[in-house]
Short mmCIF file of C-alpha atoms and ligand atoms in Angstrom, two decimals:
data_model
loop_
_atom_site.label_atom_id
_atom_site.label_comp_id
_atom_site.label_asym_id
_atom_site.label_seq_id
_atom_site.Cartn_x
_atom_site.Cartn_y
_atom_site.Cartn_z
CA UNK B 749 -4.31 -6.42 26.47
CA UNK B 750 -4.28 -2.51 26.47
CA UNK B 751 -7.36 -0.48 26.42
CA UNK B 752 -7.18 0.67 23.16
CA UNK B 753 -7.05 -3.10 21.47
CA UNK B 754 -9.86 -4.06 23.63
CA UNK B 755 -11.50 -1.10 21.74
CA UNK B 756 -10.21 -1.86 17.82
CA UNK B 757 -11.62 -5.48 18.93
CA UNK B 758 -14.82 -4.15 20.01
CA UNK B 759 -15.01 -2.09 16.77
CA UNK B 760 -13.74 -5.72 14.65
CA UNK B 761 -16.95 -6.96 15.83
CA UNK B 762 -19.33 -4.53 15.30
CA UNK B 763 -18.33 -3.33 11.79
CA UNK B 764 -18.48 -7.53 10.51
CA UNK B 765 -22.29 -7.33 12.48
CA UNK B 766 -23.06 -4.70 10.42
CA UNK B 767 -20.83 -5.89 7.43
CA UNK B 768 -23.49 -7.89 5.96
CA UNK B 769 -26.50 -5.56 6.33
CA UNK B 770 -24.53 -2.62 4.58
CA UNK B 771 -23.36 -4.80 1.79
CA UNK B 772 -27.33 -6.54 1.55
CA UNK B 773 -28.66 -2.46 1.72
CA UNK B 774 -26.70 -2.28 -2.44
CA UNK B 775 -25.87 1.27 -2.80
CA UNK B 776 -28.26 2.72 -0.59
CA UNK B 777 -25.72 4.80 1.29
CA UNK B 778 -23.93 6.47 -1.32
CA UNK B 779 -23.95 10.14 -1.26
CA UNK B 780 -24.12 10.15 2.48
CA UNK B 781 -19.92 10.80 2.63
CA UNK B 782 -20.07 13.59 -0.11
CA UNK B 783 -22.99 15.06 1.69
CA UNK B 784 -21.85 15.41 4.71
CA UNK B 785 -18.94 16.93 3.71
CA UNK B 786 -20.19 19.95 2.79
CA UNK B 787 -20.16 21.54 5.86
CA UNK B 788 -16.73 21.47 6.99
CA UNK B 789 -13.09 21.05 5.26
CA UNK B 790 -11.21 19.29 7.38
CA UNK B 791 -7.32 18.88 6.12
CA UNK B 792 -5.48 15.64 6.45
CA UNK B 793 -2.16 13.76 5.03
CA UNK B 794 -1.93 9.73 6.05
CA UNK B 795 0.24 7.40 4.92
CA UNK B 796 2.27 4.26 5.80
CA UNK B 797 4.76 4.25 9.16
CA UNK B 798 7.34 5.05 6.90
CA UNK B 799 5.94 8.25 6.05
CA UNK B 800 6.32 9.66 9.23
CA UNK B 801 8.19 12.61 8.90
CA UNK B 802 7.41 13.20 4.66
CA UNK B 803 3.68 13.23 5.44
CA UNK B 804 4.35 16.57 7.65
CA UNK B 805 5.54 18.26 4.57
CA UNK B 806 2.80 17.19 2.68
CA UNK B 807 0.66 18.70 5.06
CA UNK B 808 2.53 22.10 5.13
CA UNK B 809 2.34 22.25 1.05
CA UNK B 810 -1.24 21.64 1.47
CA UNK B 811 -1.90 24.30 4.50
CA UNK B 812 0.17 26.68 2.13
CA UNK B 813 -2.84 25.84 -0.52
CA UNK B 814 -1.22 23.70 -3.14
CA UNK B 815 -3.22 20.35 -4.62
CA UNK B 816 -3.10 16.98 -2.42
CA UNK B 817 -1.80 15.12 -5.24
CA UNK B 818 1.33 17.99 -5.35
CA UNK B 819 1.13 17.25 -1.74
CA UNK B 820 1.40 13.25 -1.62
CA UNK B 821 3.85 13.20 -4.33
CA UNK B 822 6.16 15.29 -2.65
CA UNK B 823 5.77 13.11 0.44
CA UNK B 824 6.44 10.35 -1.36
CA UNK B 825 9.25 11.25 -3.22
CA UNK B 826 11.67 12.33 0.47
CA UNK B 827 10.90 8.15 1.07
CA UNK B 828 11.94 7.31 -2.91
CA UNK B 829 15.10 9.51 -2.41
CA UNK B 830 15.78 8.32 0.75
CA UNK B 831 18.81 5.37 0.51
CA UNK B 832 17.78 3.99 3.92
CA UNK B 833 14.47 2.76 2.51
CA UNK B 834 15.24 -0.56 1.17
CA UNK B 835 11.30 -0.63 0.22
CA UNK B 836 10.84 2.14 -2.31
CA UNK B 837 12.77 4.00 -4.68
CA UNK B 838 16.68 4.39 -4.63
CA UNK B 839 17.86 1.36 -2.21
CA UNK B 840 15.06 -0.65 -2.91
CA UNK B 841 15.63 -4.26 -2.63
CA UNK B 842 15.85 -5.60 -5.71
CA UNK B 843 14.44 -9.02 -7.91
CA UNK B 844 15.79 -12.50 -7.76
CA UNK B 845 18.55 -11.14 -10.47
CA UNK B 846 19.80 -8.17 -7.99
CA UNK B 847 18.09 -5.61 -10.63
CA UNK B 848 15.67 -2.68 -8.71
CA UNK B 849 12.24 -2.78 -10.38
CA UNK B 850 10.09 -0.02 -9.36
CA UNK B 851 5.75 0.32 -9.31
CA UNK B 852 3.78 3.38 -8.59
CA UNK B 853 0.52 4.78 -9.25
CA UNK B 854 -0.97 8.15 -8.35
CA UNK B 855 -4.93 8.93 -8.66
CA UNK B 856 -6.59 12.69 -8.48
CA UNK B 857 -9.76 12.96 -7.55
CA UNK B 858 -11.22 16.43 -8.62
CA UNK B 859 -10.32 15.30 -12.15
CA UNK B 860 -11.21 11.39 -11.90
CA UNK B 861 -7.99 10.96 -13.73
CA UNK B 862 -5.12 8.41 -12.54
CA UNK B 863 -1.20 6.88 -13.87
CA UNK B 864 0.56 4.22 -13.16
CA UNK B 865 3.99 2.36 -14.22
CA UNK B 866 5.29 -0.83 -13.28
CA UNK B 867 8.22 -2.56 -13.57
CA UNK B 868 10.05 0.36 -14.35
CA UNK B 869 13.95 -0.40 -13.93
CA UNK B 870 16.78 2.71 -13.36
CA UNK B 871 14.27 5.91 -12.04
CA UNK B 872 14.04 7.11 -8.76
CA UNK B 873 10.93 8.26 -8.77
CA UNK B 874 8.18 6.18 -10.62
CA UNK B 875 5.67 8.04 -8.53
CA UNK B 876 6.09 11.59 -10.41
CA UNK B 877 6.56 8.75 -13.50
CA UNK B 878 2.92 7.67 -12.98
CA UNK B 879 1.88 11.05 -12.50
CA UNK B 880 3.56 12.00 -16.33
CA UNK B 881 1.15 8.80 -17.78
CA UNK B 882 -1.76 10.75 -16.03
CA UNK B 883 -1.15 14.13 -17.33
CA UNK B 884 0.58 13.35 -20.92
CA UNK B 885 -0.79 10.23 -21.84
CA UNK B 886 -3.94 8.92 -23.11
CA UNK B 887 -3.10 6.01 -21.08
CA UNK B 888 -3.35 4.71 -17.52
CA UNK B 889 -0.63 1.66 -16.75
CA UNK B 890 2.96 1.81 -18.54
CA UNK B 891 5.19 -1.06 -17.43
CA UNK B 892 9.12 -2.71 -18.62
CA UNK B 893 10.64 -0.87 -21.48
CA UNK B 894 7.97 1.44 -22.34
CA UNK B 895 7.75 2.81 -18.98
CA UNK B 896 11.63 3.18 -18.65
CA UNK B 897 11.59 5.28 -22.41
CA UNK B 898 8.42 7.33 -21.66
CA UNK B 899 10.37 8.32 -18.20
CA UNK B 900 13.51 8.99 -20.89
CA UNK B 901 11.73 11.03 -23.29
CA UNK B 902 10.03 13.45 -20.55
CA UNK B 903 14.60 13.72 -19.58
CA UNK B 904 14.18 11.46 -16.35
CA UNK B 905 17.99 10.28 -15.78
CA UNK B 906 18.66 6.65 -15.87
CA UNK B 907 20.44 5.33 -12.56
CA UNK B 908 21.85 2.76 -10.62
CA UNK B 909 19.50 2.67 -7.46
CA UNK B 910 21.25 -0.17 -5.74
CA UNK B 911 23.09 0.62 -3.05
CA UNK B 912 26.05 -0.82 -1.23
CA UNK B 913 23.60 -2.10 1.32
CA UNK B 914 20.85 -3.11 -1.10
CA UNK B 915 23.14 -5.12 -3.25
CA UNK B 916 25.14 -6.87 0.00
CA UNK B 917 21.43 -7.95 1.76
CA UNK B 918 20.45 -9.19 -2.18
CA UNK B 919 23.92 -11.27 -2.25
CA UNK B 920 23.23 -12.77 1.31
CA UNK B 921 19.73 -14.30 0.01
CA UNK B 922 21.41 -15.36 -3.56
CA UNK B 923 24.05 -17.12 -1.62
CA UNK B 924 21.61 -19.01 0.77
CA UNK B 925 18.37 -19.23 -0.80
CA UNK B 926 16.85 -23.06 -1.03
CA UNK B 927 12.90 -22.83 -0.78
CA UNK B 928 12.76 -19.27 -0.26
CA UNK B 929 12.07 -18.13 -3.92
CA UNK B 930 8.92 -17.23 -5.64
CA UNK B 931 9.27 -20.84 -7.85
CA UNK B 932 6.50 -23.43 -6.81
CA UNK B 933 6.28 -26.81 -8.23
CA UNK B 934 3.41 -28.22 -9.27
CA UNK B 935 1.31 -28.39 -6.01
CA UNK B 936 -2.99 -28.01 -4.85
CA UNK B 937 -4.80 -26.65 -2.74
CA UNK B 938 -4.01 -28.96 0.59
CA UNK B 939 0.37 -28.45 -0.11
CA UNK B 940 1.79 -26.93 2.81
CA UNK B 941 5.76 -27.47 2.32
CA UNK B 942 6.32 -24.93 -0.23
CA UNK B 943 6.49 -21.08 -0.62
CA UNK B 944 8.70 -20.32 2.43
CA UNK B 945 9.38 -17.08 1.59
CA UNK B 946 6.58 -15.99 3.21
CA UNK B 947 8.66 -16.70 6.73
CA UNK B 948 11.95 -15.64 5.52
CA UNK B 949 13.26 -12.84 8.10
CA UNK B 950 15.35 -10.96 5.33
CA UNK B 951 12.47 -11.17 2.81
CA UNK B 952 11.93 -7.64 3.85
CA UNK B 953 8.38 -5.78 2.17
CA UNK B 954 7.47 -2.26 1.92
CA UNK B 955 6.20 0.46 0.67
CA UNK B 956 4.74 3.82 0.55
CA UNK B 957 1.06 4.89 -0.22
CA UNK B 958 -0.22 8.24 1.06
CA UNK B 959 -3.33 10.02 0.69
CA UNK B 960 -4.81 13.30 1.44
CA UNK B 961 -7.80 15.80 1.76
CA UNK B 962 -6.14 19.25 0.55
CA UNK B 963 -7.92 23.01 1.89
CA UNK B 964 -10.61 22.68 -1.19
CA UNK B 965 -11.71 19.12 -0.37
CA UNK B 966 -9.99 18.01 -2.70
CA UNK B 967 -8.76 14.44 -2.41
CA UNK B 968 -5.67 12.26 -4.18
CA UNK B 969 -3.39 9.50 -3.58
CA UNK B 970 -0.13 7.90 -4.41
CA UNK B 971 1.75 4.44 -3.81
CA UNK B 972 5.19 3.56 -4.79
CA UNK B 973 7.09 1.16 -3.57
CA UNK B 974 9.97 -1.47 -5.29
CA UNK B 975 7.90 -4.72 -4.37
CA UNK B 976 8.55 -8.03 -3.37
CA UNK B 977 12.35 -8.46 -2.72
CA UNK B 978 13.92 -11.74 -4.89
CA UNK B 979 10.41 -11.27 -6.89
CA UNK B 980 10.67 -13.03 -10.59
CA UNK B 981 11.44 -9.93 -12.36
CA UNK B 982 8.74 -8.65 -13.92
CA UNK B 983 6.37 -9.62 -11.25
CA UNK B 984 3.78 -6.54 -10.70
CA UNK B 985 2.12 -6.25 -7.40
CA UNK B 986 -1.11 -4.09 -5.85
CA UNK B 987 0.84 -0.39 -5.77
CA UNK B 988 0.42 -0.03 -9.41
CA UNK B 989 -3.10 -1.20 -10.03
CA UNK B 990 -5.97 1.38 -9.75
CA UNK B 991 -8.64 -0.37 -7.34
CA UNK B 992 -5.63 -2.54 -5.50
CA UNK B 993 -3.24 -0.75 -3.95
CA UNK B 994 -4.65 2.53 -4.44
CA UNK B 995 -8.40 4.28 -5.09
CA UNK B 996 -9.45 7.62 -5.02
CA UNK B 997 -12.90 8.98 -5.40
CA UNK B 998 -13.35 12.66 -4.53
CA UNK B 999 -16.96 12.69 -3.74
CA UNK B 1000 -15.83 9.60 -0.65
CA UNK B 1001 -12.23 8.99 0.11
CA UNK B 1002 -9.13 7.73 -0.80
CA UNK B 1003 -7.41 4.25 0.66
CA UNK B 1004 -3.76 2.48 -0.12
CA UNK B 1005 -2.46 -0.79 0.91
CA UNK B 1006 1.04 -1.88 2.03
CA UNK B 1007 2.25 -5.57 2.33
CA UNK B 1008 1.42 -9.20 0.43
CA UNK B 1009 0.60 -7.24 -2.88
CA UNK B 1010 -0.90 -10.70 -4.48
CA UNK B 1011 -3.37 -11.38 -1.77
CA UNK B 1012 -4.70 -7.34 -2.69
CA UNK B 1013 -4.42 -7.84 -6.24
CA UNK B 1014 -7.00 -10.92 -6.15
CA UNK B 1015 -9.14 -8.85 -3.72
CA UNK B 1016 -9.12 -5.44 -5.54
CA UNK B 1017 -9.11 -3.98 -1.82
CA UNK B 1018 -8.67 -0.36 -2.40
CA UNK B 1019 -11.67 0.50 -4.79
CA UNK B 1020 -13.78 -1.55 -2.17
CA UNK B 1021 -12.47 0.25 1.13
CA UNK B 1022 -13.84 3.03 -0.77
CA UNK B 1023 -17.29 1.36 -2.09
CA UNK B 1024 -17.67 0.63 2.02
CA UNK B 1025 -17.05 3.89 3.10
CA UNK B 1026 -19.80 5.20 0.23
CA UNK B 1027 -21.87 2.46 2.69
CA UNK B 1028 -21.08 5.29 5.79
CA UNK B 1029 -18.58 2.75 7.32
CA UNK B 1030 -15.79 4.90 8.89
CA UNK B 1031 -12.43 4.58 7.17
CA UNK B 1032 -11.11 2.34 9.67
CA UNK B 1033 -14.12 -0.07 9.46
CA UNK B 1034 -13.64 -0.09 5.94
CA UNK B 1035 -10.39 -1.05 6.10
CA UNK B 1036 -10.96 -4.28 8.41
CA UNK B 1037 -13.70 -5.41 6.04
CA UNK B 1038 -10.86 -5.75 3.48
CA UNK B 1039 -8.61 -7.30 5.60
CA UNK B 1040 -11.94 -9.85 6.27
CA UNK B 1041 -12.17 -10.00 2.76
CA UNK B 1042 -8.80 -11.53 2.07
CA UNK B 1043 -8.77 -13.77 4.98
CA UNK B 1044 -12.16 -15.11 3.73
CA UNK B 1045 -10.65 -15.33 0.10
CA UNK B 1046 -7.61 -16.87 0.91
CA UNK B 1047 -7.80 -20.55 0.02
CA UNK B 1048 -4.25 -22.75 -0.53
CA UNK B 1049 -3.09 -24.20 2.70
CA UNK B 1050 0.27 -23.17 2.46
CA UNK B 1051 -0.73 -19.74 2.57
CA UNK B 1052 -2.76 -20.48 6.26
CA UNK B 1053 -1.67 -20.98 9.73
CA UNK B 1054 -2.70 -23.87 11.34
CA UNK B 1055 -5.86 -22.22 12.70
CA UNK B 1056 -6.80 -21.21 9.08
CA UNK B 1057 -5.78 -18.12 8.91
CA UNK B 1058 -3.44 -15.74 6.51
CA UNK B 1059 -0.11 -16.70 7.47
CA UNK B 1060 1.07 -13.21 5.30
CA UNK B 1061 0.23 -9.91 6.39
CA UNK B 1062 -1.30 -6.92 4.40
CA UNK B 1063 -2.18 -2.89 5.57
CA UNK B 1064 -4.58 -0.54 4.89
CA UNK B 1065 -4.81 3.17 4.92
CA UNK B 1066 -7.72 5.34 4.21
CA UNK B 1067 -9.49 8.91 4.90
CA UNK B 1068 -12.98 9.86 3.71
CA UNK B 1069 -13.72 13.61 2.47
CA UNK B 1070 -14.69 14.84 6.24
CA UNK B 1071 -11.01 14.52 7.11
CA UNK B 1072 -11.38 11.12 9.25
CA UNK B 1073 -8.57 8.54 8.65
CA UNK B 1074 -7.76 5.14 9.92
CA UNK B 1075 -6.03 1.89 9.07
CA UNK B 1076 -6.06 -1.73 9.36
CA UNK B 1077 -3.78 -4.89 9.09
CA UNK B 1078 -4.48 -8.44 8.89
CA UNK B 1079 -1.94 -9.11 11.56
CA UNK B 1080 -1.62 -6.69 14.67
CA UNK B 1081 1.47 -4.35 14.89
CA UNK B 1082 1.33 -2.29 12.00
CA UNK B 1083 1.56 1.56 12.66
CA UNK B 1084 1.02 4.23 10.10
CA UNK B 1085 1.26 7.86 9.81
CA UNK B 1086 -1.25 10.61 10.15
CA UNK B 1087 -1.20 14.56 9.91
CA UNK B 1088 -3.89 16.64 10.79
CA UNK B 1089 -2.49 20.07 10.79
CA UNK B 1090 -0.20 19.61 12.94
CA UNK B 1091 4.05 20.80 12.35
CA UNK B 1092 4.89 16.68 13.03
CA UNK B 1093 3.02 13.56 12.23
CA UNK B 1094 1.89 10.61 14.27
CA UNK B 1095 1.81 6.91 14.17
CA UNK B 1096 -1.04 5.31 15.15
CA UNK B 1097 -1.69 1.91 15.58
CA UNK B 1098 -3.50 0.02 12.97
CA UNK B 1099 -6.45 -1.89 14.25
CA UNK B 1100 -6.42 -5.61 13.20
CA UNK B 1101 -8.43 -8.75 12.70
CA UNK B 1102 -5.53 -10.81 14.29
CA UNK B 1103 -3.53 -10.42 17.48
CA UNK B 1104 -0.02 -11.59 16.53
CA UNK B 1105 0.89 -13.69 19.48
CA UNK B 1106 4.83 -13.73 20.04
CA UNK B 1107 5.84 -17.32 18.31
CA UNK B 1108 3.54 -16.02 14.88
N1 LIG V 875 2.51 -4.30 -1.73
C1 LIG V 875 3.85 -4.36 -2.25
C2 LIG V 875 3.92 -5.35 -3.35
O1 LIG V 875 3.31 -6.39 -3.25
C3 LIG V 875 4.88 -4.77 -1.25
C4 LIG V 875 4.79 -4.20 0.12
O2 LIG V 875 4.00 -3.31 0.37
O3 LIG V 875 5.49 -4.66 0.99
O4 LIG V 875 4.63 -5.11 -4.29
#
């Protein structure tokens, strides 16, 4: 073990001591992020791994004064145009019946205001999609149909988004799949046979959420992503749901989530990664208390390891309004992206509640 996971370990520790006597203090420390804050502005872009090199021009739109949400949906939409992607946007994998089926939602904090669509079939970029619901809608969440003739009416073009490779790796699991579908039978809380998916090696996940702090303080956020692969269509995960797989307050921080989008939908992760760091826990302590949160609220055997824990994996990304960042996954190995002025990006590693030994 390296120095730097004996460190995230030490840290693991001490935020779940202190866990309990934030959460049993109510709201006492809210107001401490926002006040803080006041004294410096300190830029910063993060985002998944993916993100690497579009979270470096989010940061130079934001050093060249535009808004972070301008910022994060620009960074965002290189990884939705980008065919090599096969988690978000064009060349996203796509549902059990080989059709692409997009969710994104997009939150800005100096107006409080946020979009989101789901399930959106045929557009490239459901991100600037969700943004449209935001800005010229009275609404927040726009899914199937509607979300596909709302993108139509503001002249988004309708297009094929599988690709050659998208539709050959979809054909390989139609022509082999057996238990590893998202069909259960009947089954309690003690089954452990079924839902195999979880294991399956070309069951790829992914997505995009990235946040930043812009030159005014200002903070936003955006996730997009084409969900589960083989999904039942119409499934919706976390990346479209405000408080799941993406929060923004402007007076705290921002956080996003990648990975097992049920497991953050039943935990409503985002909004509390937030509600900790109004607590003064740093962003990356904020983000392990989630992922200690959905270990603790994961029940049904067949989604545990034989030790009890998530056998699924699930990653967090967050920044508070004094520029800090960090990020956190269930499962050690995770990376994400981070810009802090610099012309290129980073990846750092996430720290983890888990060390993913190699047979796991
Ligand atoms: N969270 C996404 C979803 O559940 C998938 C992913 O990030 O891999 O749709």
């Amino acid at each position: 073990m390296d120095g730097s996971m004996k460190r995230r370990d030490f840290i693991k520790s001490a935020t779940f001591a202190g866990a309990a006597t934030m959460l049993g203090e109510g709201l006492s420390g809210i107001g401490q992020v926002a006040a803080q804050s006041k004294t410096a502005i300190k830029p910063v872009v993060i985002s998944s791994q993916n993100g690497l090199k579009a979270t470096a021009r989010a940061m130079e739109m934001i050093k060249e004064g535009n808004d972070a949400l301008d910022a994060v949906i620009a960074c965002v939409n290189i990884v939705e145009d980008d065919p090599n992607d096969m988690s978000v946007g064009y060349g996203g994998l796509p549902n059990e019946e080989g059709v692409v089926e997009l969710d994104s939602s997009v939150m800005h904090g100096p107006t409080g205001r946020g979009g989101a669509v789901a399930a959106i079939r045929n557009i490239k970029n459901p991100s600037k999609v969700a943004r449209l619901v935001m800005e010229r809608t009275d609404h927040v969440l726009i899914v199937g149909e509607g979300a596909l003739r709302f993108a139509k009416a503001h002249g988004f073009k309708e297009e094929d988004l599988l690709t050659k490779e998208s539709r050959e790796v979809w054909l390989k699991w139609k022509e082999t799949m057996s238990t590893d579908d998202d069909w259960l039978p009947p089954h309690d809380l003690d089954s452990k046979d079924i839902g195999e998916g979880l294991k399956s090696a070309i069951r790829t996940t992914g997505t995009i959420n990235c946040n930043a702090v812009d030159l005014k303080g200002n903070i936003s956020g955006v996730t997009t992503t084409s969900g589960l692969a083989w999904k039942i269509p119409g499934r919706v995960g976390d990346s479209p749901i405000l408080g799941a797989g993406l929060y923004v307050n402007n007076e705290v921080g921002a956080a996003g989530s990648t990975g097992r989008g049920e497991a953050n939908l039943l935990a409503c992760s985002s909004v509390m990664i937030v509600e900790y760091m109004s607590q003064g826990k740093s962003p990356e302590q904020a983000c392990l208390m989630a992922c200690e949160r959905i270990a603790r609220q994961t029940k049904m055997k067949r989604l545990l390891d034989d030790q009890g824990r998530p056998k699924f994996n699930v990653n967090f990304y967050a920044i508070n309004k004094r520029g800090e960042y960090g990020g956190a996954a269930i499962w050690s190995g995770p990376r994400f992206a981070v810009n802090t002025g610099e012309v290129e990006s980073r990846l750092e590693s996430c720290a983890y509640l888990y060390k993913r030994e190699a047979r796991n």
